[in-house]
Short mmCIF file of C-alpha atoms and ligand atoms in Angstrom, two decimals:
data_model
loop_
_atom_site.label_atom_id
_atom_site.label_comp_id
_atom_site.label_asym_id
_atom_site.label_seq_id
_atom_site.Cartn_x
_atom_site.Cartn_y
_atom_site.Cartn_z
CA UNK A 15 -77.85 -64.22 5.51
CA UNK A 16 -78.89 -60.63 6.47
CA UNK A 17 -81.28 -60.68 9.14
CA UNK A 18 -84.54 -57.81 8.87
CA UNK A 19 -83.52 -54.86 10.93
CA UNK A 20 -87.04 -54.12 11.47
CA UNK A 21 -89.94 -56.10 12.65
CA UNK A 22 -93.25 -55.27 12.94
CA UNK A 23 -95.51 -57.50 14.81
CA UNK A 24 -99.23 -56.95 14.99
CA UNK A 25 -102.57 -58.61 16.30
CA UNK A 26 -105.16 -58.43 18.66
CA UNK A 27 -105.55 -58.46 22.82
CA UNK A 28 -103.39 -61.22 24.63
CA UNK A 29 -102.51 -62.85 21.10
CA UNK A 30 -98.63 -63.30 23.14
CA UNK A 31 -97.63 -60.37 20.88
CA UNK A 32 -95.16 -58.97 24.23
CA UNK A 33 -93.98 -62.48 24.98
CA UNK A 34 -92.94 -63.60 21.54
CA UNK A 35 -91.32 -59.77 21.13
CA UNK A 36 -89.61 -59.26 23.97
CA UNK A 37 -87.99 -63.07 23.46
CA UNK A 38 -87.56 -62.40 20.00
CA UNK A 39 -85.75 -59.14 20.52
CA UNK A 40 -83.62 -60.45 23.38
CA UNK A 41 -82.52 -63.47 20.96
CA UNK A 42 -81.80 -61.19 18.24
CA UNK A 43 -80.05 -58.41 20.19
CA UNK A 44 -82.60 -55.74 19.09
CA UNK A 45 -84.82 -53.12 20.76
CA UNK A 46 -88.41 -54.27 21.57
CA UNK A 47 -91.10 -51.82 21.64
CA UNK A 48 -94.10 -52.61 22.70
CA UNK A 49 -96.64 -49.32 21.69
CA UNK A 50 -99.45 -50.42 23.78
CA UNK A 51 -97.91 -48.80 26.64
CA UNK A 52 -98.30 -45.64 24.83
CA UNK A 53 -102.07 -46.30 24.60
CA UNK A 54 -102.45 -47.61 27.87
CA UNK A 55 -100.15 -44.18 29.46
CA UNK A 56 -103.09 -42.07 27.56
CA UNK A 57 -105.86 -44.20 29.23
CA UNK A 58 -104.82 -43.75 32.42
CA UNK A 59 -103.52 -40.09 32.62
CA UNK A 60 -107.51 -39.47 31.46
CA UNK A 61 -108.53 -41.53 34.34
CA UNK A 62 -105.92 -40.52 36.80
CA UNK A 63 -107.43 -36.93 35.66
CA UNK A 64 -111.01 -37.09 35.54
CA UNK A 65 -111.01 -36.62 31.97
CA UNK A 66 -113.72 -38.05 30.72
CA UNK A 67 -112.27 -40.44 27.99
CA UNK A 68 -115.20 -39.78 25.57
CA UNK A 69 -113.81 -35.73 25.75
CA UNK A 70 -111.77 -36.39 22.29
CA UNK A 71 -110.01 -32.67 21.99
CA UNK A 72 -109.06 -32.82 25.71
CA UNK A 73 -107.61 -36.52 25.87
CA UNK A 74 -106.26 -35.41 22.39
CA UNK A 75 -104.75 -32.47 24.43
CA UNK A 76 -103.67 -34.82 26.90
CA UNK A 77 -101.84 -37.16 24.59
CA UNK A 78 -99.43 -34.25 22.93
CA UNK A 79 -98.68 -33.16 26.40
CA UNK A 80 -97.71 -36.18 28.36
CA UNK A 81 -94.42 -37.74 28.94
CA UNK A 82 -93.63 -41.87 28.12
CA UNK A 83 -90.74 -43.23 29.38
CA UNK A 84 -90.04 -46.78 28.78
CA UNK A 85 -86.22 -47.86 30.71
CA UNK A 86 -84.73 -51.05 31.47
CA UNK A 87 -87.10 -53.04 34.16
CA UNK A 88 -85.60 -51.76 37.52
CA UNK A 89 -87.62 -54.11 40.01
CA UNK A 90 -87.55 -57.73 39.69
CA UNK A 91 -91.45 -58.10 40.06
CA UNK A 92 -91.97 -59.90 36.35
CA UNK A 93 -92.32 -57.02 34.77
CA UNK A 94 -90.45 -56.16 31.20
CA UNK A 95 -89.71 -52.84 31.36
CA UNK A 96 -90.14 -49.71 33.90
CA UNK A 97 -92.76 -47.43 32.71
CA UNK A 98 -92.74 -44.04 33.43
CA UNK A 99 -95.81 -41.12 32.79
CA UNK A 100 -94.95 -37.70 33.46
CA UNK A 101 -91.57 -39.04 35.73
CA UNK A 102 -93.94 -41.87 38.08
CA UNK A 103 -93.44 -45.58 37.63
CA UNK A 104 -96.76 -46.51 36.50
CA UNK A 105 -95.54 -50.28 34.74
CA UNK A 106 -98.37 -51.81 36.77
CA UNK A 107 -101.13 -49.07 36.92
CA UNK A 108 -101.44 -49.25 33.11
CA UNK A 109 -102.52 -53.13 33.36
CA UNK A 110 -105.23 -52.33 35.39
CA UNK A 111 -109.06 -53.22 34.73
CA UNK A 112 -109.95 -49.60 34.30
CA UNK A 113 -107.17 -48.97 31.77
CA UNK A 114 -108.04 -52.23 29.79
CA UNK A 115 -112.00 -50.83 29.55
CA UNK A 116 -111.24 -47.47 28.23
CA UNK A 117 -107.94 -47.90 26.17
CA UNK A 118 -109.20 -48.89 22.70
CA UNK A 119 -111.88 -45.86 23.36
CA UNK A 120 -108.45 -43.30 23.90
CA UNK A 121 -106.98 -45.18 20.88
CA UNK A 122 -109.58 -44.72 18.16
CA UNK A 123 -109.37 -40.87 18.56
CA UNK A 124 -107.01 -39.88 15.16
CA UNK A 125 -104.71 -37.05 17.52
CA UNK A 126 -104.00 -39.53 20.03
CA UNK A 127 -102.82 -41.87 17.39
CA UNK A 128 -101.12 -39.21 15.72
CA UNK A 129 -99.07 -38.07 18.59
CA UNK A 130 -98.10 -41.58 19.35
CA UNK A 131 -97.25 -42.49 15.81
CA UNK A 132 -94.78 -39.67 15.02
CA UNK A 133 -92.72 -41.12 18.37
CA UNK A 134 -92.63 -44.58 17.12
CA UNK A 135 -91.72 -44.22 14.15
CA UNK A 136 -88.77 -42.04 15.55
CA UNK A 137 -87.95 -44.99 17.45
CA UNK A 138 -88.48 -47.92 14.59
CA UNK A 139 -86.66 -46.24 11.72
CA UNK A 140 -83.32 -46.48 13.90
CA UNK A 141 -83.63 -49.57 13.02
CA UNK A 142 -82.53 -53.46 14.74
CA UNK A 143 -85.99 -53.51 16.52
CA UNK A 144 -88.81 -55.49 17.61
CA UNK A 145 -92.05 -53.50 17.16
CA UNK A 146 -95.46 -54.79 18.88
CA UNK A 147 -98.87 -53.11 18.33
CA UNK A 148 -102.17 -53.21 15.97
CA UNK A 149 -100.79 -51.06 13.43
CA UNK A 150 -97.17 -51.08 12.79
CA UNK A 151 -97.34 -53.07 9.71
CA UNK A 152 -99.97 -51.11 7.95
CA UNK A 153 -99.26 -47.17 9.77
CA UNK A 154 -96.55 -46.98 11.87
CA UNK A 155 -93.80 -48.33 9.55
CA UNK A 156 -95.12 -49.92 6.52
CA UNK A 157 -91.90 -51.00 5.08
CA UNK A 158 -90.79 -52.94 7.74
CA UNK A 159 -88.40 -55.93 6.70
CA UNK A 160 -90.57 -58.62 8.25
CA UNK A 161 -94.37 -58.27 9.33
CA UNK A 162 -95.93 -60.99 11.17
CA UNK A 163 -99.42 -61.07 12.39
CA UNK A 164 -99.92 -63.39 15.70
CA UNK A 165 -103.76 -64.40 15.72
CA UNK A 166 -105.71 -66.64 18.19
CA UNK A 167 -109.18 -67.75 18.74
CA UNK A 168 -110.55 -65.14 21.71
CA UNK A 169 -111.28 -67.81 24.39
CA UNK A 170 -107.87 -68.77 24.41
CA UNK A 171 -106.73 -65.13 24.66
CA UNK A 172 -108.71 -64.99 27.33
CA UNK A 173 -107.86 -67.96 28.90
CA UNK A 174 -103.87 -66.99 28.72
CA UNK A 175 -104.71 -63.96 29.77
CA UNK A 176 -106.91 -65.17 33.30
CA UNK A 177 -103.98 -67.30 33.78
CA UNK A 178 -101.65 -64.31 33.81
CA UNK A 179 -103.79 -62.32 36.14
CA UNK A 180 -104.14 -64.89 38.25
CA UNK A 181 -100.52 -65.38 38.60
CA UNK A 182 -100.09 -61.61 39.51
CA UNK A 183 -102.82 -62.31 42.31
CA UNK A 184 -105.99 -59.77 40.82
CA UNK A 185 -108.95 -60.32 41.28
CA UNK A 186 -110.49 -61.52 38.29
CA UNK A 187 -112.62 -63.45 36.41
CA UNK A 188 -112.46 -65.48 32.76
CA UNK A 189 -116.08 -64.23 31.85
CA UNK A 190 -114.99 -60.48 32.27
CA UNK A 191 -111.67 -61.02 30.49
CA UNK A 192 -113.00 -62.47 27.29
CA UNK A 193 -115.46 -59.83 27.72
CA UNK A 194 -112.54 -57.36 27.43
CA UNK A 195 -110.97 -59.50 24.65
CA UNK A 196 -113.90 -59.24 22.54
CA UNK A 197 -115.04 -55.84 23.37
CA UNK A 198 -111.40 -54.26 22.40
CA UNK A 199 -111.07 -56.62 19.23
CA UNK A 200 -114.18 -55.17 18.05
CA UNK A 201 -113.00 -51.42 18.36
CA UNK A 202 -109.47 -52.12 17.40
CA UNK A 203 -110.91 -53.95 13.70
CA UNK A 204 -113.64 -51.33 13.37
CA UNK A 205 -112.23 -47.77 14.21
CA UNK A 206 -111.37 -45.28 11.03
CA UNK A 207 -107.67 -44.61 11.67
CA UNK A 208 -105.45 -47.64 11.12
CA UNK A 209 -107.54 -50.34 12.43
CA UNK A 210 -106.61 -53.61 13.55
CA UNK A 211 -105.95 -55.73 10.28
CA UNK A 212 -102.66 -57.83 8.85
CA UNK A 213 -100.95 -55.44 6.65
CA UNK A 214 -100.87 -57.20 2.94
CA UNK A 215 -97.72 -58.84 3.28
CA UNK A 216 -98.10 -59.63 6.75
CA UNK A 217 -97.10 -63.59 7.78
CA UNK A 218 -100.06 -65.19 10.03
CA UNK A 219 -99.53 -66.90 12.14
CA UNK A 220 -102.13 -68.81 14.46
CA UNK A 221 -100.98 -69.71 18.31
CA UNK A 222 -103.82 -71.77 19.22
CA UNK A 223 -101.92 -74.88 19.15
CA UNK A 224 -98.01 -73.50 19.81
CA UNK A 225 -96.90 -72.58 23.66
CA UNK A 226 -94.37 -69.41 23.80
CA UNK A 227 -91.88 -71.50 22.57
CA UNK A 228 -93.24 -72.95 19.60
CA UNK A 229 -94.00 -69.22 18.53
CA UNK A 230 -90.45 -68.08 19.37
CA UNK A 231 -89.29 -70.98 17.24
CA UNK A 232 -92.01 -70.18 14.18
CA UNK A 233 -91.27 -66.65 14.73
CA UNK A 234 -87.52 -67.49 14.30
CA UNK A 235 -87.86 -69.55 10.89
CA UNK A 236 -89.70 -66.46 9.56
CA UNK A 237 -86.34 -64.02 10.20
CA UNK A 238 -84.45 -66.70 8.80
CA UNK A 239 -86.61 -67.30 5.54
CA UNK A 240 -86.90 -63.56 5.18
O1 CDP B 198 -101.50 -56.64 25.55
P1 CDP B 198 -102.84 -56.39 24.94
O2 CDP B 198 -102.97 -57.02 23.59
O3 CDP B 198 -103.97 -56.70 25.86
O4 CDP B 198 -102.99 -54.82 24.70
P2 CDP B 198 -101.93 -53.75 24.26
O5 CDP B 198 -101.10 -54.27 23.13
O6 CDP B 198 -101.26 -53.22 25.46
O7 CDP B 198 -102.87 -52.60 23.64
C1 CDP B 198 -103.89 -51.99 24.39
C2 CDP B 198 -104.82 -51.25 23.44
O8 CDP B 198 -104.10 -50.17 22.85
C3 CDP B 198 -105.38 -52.05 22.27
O9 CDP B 198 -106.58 -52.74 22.58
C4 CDP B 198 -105.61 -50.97 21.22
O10 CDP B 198 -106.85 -50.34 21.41
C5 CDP B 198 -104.53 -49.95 21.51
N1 CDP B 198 -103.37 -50.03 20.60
C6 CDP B 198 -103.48 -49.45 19.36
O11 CDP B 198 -104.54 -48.93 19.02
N2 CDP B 198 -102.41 -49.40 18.52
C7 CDP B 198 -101.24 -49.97 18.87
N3 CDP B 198 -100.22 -49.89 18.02
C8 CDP B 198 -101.11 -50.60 20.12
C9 CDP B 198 -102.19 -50.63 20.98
#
């Protein structure tokens, strides 16, 4: 059996696209990438900046300059993955509210996406990775050996998602989550540059009904079918 060195998983906000690829990746032995970090590093060097995030050319400007790190978690807070902007550990700032409201914004604008893009694809065509995003089946590496699209109904994105945030003790509330959910979905499916959609021969698969082990264990049957 030869097992897809690549794997592109796509969908939209708190679909349990990082949990099923970082379990995925850890069972396979691969690399997982998740690319919204990229986005969300963008978002908040704008804000940290006081660049207004609706400035394309200078969050464009912004994008080409900045420097993404993403290393091996090195505090044992939950968190995945250290990630660094411009050398400061900013794993948590990029979860924040403010960074969830403006990042699909930062993401429609074509250089941003461009400037991300050329680095992940650097990173996927290596090979024996897990790739997690809204376009890496249809843009970022289109001949990926294995595309699944993870899709749930918003309220229970939102409702996995509350649960998560209230976990991590923030303040927050299920109305303004789904809010979020919807508001981003909506951007994400309707920009111009590589919006949110299942590439053609994308696998979907619907998590309404599975926990993060029954979509480990679907996700699992698909790298062995493929
Ligand atoms: O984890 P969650 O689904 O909430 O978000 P994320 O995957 O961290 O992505 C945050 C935002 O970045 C998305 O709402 C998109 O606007 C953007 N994004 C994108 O445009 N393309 C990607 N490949 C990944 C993320």
């Amino acid at each position: 059996m030869t097992i897809p060195r690549t794997i592109a998983i796509d969908g939209p906000a708190a679909s349990g696209k990082s949990t099923l690829g970082e379990r995925l990746a850890r069972r396979l032995g691969y690399l997982y990438f998740d690319t919204g970090v990229m986005y969300r590093a963008v978002t908040l060097k704008a804000l940290q900046t006081g660049t207004d995030v609706y400035d394309e050319p200078r969050v464009t400007r912004l994008a080409e300059i900045i420097v993404i790190d993403v290393r091996q978690a090195s505090v044992n807070d939950g968190r995945m993955y250290d990630v660094f902007l411009d050398g400061v550990d900013v794993t948590w700032e990029i979860r924040s509210a403010p960074v969830a409201a403006n990042v699909s914004v930062v993401s429609t604008y074509a250089g941003v996406r461009k400037a991300m893009t050329e680095q992940q694809r650097r990173i996927g065509l290596q090979g024996n990775v897990v790739m997690v995003g809204r376009d890496i089946g249809t843009v970022v590496l289109p001949d990926a050996d294995l595309k699944i699209y993870l899709d749930a109904s918003a309220e229970e994105r939102a409702r996995r998602r509350f649960v998560e945030e209230q976990a991590r003790g923030i303040p927050t509330s299920y109305e303004d989550i789904l809010d979020n959910v919807r508001t981003r979905d909506k951007i994400d499916s309707s920009r111009e540059v590589a919006p949110l959609r299942p590439a053609e021969d994308a696998i979907i698969l619907n998590s309404d009904h599975l926990d993060a082990d029954g979509v480990l264990e679907a996700a699992i049957r698909l790298v062995e079918a493929a």
